Coordinates of C-alpha atoms in Angstrom, one line a residue:
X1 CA 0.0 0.0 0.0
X2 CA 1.3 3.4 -0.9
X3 CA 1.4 6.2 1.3
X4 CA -0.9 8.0 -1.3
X5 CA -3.5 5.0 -0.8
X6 CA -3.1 5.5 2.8
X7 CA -4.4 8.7 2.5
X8 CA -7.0 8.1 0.1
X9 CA -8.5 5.8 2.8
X10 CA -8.1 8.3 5.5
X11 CA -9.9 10.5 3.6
X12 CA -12.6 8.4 3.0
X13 CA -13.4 7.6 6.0
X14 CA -13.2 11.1 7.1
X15 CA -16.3 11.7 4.5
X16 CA -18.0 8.6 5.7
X17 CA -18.4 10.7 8.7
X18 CA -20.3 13.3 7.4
X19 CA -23.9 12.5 7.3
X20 CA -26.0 12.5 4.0
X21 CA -28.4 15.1 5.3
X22 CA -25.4 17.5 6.5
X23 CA -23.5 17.6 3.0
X24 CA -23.5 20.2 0.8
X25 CA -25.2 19.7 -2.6
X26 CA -22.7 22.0 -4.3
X27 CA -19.8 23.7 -2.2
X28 CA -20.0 27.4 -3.3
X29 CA -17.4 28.6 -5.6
X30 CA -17.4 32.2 -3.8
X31 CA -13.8 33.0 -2.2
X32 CA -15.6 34.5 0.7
X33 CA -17.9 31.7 2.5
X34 CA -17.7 33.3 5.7
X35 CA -21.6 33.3 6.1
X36 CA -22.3 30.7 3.8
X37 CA -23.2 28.4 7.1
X38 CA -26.1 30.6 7.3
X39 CA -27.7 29.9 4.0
X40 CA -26.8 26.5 3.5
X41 CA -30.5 25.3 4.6
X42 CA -28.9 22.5 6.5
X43 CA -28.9 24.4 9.9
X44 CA -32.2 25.3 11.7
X45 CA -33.1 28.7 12.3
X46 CA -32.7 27.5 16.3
X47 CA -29.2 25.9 15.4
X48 CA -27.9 29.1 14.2
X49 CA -29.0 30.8 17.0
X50 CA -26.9 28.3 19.1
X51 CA -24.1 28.4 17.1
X52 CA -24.4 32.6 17.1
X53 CA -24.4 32.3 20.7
X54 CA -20.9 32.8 23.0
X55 CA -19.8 29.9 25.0
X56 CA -20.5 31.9 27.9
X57 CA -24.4 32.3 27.3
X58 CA -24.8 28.9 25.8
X59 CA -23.3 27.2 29.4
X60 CA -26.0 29.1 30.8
X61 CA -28.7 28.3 29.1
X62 CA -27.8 24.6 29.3
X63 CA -27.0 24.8 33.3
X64 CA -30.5 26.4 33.8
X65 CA -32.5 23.8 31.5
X66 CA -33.3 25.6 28.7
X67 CA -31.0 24.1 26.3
X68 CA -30.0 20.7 26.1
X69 CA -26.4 19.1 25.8
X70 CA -27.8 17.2 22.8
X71 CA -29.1 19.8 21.3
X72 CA -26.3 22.3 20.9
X73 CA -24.3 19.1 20.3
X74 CA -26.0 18.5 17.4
X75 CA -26.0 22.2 15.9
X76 CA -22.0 22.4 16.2
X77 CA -21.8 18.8 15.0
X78 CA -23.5 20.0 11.9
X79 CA -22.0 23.7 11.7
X80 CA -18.7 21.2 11.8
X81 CA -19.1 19.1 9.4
X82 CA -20.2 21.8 7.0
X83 CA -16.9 23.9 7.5
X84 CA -15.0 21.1 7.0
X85 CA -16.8 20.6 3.4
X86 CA -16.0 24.7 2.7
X87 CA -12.4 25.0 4.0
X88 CA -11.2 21.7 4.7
X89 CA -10.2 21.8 8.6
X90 CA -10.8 18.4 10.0
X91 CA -8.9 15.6 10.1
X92 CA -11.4 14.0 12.9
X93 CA -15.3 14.3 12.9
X94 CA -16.8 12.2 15.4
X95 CA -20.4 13.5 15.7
X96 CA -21.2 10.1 17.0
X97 CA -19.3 10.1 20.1
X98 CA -20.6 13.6 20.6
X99 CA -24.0 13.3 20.7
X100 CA -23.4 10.0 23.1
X101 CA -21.6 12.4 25.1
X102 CA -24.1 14.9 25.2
X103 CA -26.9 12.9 26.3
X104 CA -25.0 11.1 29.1
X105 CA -24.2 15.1 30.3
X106 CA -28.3 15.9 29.8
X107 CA -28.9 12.4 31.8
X108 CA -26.7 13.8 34.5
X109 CA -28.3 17.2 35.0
X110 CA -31.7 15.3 35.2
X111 CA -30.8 13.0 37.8
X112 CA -28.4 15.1 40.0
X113 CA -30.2 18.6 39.2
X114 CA -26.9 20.5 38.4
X115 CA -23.7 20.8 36.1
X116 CA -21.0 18.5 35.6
X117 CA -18.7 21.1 35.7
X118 CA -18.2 25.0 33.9
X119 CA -18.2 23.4 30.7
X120 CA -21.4 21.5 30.6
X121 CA -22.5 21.1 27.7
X122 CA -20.2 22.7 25.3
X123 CA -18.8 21.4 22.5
X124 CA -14.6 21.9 22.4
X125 CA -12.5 21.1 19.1
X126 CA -8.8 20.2 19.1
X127 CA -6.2 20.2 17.1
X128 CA -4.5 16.9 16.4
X129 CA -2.2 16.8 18.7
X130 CA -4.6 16.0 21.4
X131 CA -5.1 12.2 21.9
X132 CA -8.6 11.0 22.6
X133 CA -8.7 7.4 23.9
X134 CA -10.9 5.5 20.8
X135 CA -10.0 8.0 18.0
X136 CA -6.8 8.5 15.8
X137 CA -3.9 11.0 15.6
X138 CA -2.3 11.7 12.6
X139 CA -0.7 15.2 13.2
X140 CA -0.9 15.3 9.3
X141 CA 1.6 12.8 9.0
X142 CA 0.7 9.9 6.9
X143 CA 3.3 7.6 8.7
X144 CA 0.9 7.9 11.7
X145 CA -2.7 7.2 9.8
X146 CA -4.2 4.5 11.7
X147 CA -2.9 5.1 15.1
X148 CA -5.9 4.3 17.6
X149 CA -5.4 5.7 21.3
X150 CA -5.8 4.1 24.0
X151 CA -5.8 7.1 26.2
X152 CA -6.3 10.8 26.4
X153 CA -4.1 13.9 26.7
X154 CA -4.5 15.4 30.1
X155 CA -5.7 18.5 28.7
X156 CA -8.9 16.0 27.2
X157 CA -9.3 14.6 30.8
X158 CA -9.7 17.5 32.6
X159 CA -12.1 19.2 29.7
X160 CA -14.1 16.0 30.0
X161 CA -13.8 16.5 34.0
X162 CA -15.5 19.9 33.7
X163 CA -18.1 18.9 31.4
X164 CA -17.1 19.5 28.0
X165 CA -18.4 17.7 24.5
X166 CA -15.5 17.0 22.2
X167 CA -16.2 16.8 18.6
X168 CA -13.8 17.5 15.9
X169 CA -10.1 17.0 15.7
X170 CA -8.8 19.6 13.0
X171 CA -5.8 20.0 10.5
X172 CA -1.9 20.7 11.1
X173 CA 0.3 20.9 8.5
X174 CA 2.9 18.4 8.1
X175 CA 5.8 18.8 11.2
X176 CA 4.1 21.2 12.4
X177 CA 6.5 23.6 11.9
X178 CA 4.9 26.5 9.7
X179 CA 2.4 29.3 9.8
X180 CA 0.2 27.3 6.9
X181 CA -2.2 24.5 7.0
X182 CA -1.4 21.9 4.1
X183 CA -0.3 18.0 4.5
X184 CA -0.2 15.1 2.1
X185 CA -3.4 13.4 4.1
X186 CA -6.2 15.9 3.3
X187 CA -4.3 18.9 1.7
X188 CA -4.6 22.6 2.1
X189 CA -7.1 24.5 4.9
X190 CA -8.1 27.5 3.5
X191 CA -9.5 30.9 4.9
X192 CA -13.1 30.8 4.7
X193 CA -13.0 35.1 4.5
X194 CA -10.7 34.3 1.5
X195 CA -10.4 30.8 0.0
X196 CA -7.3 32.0 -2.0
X197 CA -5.4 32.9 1.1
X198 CA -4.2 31.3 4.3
X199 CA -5.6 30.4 7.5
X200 CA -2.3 30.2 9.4
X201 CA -0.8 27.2 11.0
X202 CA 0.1 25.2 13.0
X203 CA -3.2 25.4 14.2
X204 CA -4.9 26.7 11.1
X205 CA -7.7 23.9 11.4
X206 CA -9.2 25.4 14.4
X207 CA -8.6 29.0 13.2
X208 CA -10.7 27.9 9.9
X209 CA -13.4 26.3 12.4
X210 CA -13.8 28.6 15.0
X211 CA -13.9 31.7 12.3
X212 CA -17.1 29.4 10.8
X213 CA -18.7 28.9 14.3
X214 CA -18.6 24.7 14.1
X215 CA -17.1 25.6 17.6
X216 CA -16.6 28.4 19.7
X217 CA -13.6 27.3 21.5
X218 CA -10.9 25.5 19.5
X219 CA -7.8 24.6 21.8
X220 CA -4.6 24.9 19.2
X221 CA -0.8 24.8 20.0
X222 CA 2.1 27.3 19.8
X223 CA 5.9 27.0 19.3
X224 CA 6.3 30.2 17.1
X225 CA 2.9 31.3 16.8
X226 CA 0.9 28.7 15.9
X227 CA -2.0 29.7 18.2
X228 CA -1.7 33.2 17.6
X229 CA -1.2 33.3 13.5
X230 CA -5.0 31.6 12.7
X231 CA -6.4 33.7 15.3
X232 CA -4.8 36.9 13.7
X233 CA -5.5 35.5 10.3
X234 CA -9.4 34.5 11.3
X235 CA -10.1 37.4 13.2
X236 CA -10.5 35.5 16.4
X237 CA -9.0 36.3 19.9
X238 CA -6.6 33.6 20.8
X239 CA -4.0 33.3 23.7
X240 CA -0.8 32.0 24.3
X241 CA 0.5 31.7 27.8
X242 CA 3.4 30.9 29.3
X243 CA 4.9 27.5 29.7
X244 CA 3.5 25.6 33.0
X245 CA 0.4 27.5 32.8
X246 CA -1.9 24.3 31.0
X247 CA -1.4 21.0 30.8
X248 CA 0.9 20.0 27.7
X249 CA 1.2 16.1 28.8
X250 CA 0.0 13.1 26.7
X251 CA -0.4 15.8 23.7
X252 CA 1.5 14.4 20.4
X253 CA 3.8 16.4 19.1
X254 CA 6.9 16.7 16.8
X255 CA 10.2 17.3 18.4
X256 CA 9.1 15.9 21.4
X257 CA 11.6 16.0 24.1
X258 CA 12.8 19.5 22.8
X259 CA 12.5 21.9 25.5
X260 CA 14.8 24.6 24.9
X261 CA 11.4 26.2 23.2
X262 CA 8.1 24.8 24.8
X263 CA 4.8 24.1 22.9
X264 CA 2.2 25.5 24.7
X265 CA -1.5 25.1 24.2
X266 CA -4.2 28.0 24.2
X267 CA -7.6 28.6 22.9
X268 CA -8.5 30.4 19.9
X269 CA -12.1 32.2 20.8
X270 CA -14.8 34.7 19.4
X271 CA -14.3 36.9 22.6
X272 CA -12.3 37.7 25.5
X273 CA -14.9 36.0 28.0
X274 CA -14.8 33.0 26.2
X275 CA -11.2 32.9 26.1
X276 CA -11.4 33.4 30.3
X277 CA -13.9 31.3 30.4
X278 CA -11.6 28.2 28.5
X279 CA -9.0 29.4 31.3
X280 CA -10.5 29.7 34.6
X281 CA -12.5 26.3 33.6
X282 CA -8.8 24.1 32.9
X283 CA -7.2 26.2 36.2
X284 CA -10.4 24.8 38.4
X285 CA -9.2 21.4 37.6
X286 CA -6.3 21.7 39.3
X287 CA -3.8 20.4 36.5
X288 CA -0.8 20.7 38.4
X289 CA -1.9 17.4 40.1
X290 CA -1.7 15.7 36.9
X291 CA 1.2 17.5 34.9
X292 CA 4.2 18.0 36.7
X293 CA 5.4 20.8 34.4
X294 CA 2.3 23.0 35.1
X295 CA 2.5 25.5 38.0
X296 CA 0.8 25.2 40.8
X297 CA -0.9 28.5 40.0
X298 CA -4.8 29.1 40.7
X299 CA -6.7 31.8 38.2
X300 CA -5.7 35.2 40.4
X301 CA -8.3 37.0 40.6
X302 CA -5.9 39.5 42.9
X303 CA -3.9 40.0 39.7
X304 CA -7.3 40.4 37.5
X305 CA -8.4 42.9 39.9
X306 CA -5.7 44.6 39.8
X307 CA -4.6 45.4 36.4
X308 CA -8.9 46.0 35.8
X309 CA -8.3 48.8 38.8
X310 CA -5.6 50.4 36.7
X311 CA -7.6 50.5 33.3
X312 CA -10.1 52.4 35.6
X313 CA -7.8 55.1 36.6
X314 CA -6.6 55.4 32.8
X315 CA -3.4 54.6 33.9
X316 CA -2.0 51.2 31.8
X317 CA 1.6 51.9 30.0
X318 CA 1.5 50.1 27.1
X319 CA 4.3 50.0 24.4
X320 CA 4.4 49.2 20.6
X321 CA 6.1 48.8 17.2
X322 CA 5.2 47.9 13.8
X323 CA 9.2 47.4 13.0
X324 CA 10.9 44.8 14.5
X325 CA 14.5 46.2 14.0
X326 CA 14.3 43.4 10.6
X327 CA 11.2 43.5 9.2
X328 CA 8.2 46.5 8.5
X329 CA 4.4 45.4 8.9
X330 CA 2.6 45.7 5.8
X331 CA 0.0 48.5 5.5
X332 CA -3.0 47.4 6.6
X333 CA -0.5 45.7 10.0
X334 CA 0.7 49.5 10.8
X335 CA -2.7 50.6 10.5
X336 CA -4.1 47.8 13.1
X337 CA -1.4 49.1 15.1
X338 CA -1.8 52.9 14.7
X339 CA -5.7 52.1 15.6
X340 CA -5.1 50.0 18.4
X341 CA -2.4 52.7 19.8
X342 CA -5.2 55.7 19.0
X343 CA -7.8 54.0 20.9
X344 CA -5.2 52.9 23.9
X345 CA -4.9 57.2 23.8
X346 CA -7.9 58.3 23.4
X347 CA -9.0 56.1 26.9
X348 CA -6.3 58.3 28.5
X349 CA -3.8 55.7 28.8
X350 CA 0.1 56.1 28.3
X351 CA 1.4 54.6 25.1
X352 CA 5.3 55.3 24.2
X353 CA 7.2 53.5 21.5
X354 CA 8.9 50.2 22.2
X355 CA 12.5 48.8 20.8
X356 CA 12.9 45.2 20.2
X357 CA 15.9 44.4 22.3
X358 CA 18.6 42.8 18.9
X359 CA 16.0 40.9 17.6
X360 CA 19.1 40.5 15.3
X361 CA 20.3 37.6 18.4
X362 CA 17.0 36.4 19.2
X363 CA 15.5 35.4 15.6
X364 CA 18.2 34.0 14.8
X365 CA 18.8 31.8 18.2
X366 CA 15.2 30.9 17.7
X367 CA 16.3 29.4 14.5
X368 CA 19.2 27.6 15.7
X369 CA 16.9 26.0 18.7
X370 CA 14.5 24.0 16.3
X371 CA 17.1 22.6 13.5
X372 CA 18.9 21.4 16.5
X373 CA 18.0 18.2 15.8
X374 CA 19.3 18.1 11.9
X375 CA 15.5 17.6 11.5
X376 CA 15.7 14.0 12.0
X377 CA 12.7 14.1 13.9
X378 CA 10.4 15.5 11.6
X379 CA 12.3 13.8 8.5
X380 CA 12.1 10.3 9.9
X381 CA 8.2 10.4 10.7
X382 CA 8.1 11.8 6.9
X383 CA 10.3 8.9 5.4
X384 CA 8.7 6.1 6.9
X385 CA 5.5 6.5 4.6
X386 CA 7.3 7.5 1.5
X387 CA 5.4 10.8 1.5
X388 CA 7.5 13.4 0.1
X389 CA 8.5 16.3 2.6
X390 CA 6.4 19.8 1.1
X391 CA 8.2 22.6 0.5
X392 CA 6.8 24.6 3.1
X393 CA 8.5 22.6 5.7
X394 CA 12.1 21.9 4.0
X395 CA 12.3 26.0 3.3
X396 CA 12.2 26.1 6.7
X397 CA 13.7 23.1 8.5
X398 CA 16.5 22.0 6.1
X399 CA 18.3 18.6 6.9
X400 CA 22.2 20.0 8.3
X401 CA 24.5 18.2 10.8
X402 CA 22.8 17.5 14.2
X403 CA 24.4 20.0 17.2
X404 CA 26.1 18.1 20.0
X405 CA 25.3 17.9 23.5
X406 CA 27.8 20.9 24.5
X407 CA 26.6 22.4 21.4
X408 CA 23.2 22.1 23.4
X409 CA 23.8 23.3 26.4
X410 CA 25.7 26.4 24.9
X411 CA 22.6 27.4 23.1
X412 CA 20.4 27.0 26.1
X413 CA 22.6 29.5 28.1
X414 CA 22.4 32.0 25.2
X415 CA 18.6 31.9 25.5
X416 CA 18.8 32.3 28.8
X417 CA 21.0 35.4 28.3
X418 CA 19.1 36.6 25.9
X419 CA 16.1 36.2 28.0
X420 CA 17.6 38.3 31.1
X421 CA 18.7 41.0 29.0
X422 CA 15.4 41.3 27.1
X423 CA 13.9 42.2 31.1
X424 CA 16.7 44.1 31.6
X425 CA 15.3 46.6 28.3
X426 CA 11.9 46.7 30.2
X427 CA 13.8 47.7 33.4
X428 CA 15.6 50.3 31.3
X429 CA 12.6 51.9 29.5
X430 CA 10.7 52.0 33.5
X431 CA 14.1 53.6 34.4
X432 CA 13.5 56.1 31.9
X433 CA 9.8 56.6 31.8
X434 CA 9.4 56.1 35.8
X435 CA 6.3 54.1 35.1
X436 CA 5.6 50.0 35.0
X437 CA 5.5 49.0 31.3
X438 CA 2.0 47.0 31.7
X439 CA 2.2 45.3 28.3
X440 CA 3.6 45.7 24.4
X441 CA 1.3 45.8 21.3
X442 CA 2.8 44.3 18.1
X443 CA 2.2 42.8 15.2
X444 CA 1.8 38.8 15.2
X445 CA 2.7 38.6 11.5
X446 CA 3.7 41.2 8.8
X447 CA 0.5 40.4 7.3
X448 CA -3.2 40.4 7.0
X449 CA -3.9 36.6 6.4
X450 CA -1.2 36.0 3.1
X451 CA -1.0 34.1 0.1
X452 CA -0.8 30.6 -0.2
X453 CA 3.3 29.4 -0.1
X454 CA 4.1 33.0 1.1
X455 CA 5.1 33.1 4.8
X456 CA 8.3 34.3 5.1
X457 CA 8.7 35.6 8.5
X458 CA 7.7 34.0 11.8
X459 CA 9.7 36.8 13.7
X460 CA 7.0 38.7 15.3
X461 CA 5.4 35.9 16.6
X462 CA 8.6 33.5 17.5
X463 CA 10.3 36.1 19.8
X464 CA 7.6 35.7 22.3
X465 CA 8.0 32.1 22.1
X466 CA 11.9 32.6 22.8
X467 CA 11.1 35.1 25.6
X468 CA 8.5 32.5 27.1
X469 CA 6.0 36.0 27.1
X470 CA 2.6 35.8 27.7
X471 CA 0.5 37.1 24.5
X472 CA -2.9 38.1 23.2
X473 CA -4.1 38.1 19.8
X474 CA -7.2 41.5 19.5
X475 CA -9.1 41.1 16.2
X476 CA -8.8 44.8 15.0
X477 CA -10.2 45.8 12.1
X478 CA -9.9 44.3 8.0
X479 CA -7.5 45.3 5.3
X480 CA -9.0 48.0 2.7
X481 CA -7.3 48.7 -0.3
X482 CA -8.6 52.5 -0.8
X483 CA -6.2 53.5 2.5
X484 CA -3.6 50.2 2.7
X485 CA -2.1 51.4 -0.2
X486 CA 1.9 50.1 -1.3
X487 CA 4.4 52.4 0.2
X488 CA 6.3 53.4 -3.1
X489 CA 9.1 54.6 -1.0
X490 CA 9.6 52.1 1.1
X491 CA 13.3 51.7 2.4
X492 CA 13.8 47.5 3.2
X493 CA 15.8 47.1 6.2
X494 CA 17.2 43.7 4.5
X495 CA 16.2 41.4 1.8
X496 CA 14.0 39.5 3.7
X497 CA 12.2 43.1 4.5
X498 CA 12.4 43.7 1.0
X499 CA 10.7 40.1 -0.4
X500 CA 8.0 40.9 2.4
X501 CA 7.1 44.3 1.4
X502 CA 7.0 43.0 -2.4
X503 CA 4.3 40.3 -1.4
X504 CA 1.9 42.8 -0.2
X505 CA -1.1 43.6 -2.7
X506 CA -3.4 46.3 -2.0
X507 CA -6.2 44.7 -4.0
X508 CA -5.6 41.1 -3.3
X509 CA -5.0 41.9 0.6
X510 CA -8.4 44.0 0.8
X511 CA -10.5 42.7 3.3
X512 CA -8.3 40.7 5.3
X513 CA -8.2 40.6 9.0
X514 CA -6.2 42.8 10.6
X515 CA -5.0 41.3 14.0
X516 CA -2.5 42.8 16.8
X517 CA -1.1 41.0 19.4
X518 CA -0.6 42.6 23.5
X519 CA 2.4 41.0 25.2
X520 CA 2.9 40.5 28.7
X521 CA 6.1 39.4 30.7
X522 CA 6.0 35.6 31.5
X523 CA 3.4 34.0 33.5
X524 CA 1.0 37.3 33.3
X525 CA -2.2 35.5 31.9
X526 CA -4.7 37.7 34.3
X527 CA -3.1 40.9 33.3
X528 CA -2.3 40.4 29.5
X529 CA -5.8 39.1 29.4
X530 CA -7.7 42.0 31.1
X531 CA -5.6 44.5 28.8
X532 CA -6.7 42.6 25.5
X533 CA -10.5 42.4 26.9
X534 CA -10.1 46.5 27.4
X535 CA -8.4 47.3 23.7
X536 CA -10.9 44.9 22.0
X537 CA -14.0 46.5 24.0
X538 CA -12.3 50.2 22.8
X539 CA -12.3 48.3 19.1
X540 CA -15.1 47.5 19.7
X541 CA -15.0 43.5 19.4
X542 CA -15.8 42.4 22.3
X543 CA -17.3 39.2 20.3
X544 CA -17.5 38.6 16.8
X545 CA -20.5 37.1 15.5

């Protein structure tokens, strides 16, 4: 069997899933299928009220009996399936498991007369790299097609523990290791606002879903943006904490055992509460009894309180760039962050420009950190299948000599380094400014969404990763070609600012989402959270229907 026929018969059974009465008769050739859910007549006018709702109000309306588990199960299974059929984001339906799942949650309520836990009721996707005892994980790799678990992911546990519906596993790219969504099992994911452009990676899947409502919480990944890039490019919020904040264990991955860099797992949401309400729900689990990484580290309400006191008094600090010290934001990226900055000053709040502290050491560390391995990782779950490696992933992870243990430990120090001195600019600038520096504003990709085979730089997103910050993706406002116009005297910085600048289209670009992120020092969930809920309320998207 070839690793092409392997696929073929994943992908067939992936269809098989789909119900006859939930396909579409003809997929619409429209590039913007957005609100095509909506008219597809196979959602009931109550369904799409369900799956317009926010996971907030639909918890409550199933906690106080006047919605049943089953039947918001249903409407999401459905709103699933038929963005999968429009953008191709699943690489796991299970709409059968689901609804047995939902009715054992509606039996509960009726005999004990109260929730399971904060999440009755509500249907969670994943990406697949979250293992779910009965169901497979391919992480897009066709090597792995076939591979039944026997358990779950602590992350799945403890969702299950507080009452959640699981119901879709969605698409990665191949390794992982690229701000795209395309494999050899089921192909490209595409951006439902623009089928011609991308929906980010690595969690691109669940930026595709979420943006189409077939969930409203969609738990991704991110190494070097992979939470944070399909949230930008799908105008969604999305978060990326710190490492030790959520559980990582049982979770597949690629590279696994690197931990110079951790993967870290955060939702990608419709609004802020929804994102708090994904958090405070895992933290109430408790799952530093079960992963010994996370810290034992309760939702702070103190810190919440505090930061919430501050936006009050119209007194945040908040710094920002659009320039990176290597590579310029596009237009309609420099105008997310002008409007962000305008409304951060119009509330009365301080906001002073930021330098990145030698991003000319830190990108290029960051680099160096996950070739370490030669790629032999990645390379050797691509070999055994035969599939050939795309070029999306070679461009970016070539095959070179693996580094040595010393070799190892040498680089570790230098991100440490590079780490202490980064805090040491913040102390600087407070120095300077004789005020705390509550959080940055920056870009999480040159870009508004980008062409297919086009992402060249993962800079703004990876330094955070490097730095271990907390960050924040605010949906701001979309790309319009009459004022995102080409700069025709642009100055490149380098030739990798140059190739970026040259990419950028006002027409093709136009109505793209136009994304910032807000960056917090490590470990600042409460407070990097209750700054983005405060610039996307002065945006104005405080949810996003």
């Amino acid at each position: 069997m070839t690793w092409t026929d392997t696929a073929a018969d994943k992908v067939e059974r992936l269809e098989k899933t789909i119900p006859a009465e939930w396909r579409l008769a003809a997929p619409p050739t429209d590039k913007n299928v957005i609100d095509y859910p909506k008219t597809a007549k196979i959602l009931t006018d109550k369904e799409l009220e369900i799956t317009g709702s926010s996971a907030v109000e639909l918890v409550a309306q199933i906690t106080t009996g006047k919605l049943s588990a089953v039947e918001v199960t249903t409407a999401f299974s459905k709103r699933a399936a038929i963005a999968h059929q429009l953008t191709n984001c699943a690489l796991e339906l299970f709409p059968d498991v689901a609804l047995e799942r939902a009715k054992y949650l509606d039996d509960y309520y009726t005999k004990n007369g109260k929730a399971l836990g904060p999440l009755h009721g509500l249907p969670i996707s994943l990406k697949d790299q979250f293992r779910i005892k009965g169901i497979e994980t391919s992480m897009g790799y066709v090597s792995w097609i076939g591979k039944v678990e026997t358990g779950n992911s602590t992350l799945v546990d403890l969702l299950l523990n507080a009452g959640a519906v699981l119901h879709v596993k969605t698409s990665v790219p191949q390794s992982l290791m690229f701000g795209e969504t395309i494999n050899n099992i089921i192909g490209r994911t595409v951006n439902p606002r623009n089928k011609n452009m991308s929906c980010g990676g690595s969690s691109g899947g669940e930026g595709a879903l979420v943006s189409l409502r077939g969930s409203l919480i969609g738990v991704g990944t991110d190494i070097g943006g992979s939470v944070r890039i399909p949230a930008a490019f799908n105008f969604l919020y999305g978060l990326r904490p710190s490492h030790g904040r959520l559980p990582y264990y049982g979770a597949a991955n690629s590279m696994a055992g690197q931990e110079t860099i951790h993967s870290v797992l955060g939702p990608l949401c419709h609004s802020m509460a929804d994102l708090r309400l994904f958090m405070t729900s895992v933290l109430e689990q408790q799952p530093w009894l079960y992963d010994s990484k996370v810290i034992p580290m309760p939702w702070r309400q103190s810190e919440e309180d505090a930061v919430n006191k501050k936006i009050q008094n119209k007194s945040l600090t908040i710094g920002f760039y659009s320039f990176d010290g290597l590579v310029h934001a596009q237009p309609p990226i420099q105008r997310g962050i002008e409007t962000a900055v305008s409304a951060l000053k119009a509330a009365g709040h301080r906001v002073e420009p930021w330098k990145v502290y030698k991003p000319e050491v830190g990108l290029p560390l960051l680099e160096k950190i996950f070739g370490a391995d030669g790629g032999a990782d990645i390379y050797g779950d691509i070999e055994k299948s035969g599939e050939p490696a795309l070029p999306n992933f070679s461009a970016n992870v070539p095959k070179r000599p693996k580094m040595d243990l010393n070799d190892t430990w040498a680089m570790n120090l230098d991100k440490w380094q590079y780490q202490c001195q980064y805090l040491a600019s913040i102390r600087e600038f407070e120095a300077e400014t004789g005020v705390e520096l509550d959080a940055i504003i920056a870009p999480v990709a040159p870009h508004a969404t980008v062409k297919h085979d086009q992402y060249k730089y993962v800079g703004f997103s990876g330094l955070v990763n490097l730095l271990d910050f907390t960050s924040v993706v605010v949906p701001v406002t979309f790309a319009d070609q009459a004022v995102d116009v080409e700069i025709s005297d642009f100055e490149p910085a380098n030739e990798l600012d140059a190739a970026v600048q040259a990419d950028y289209d006002a027409e093709v670009y136009h109505g793209a989402p136009v994304a910032v992120q807000v960056i917090g020092r490590r470990l600042s969930e409460e407070k990097t959270m209750s700054i983005a809920a405060e610039l996307g309320r002065l945006l104005g998207n405080t949810i996003v229907s």
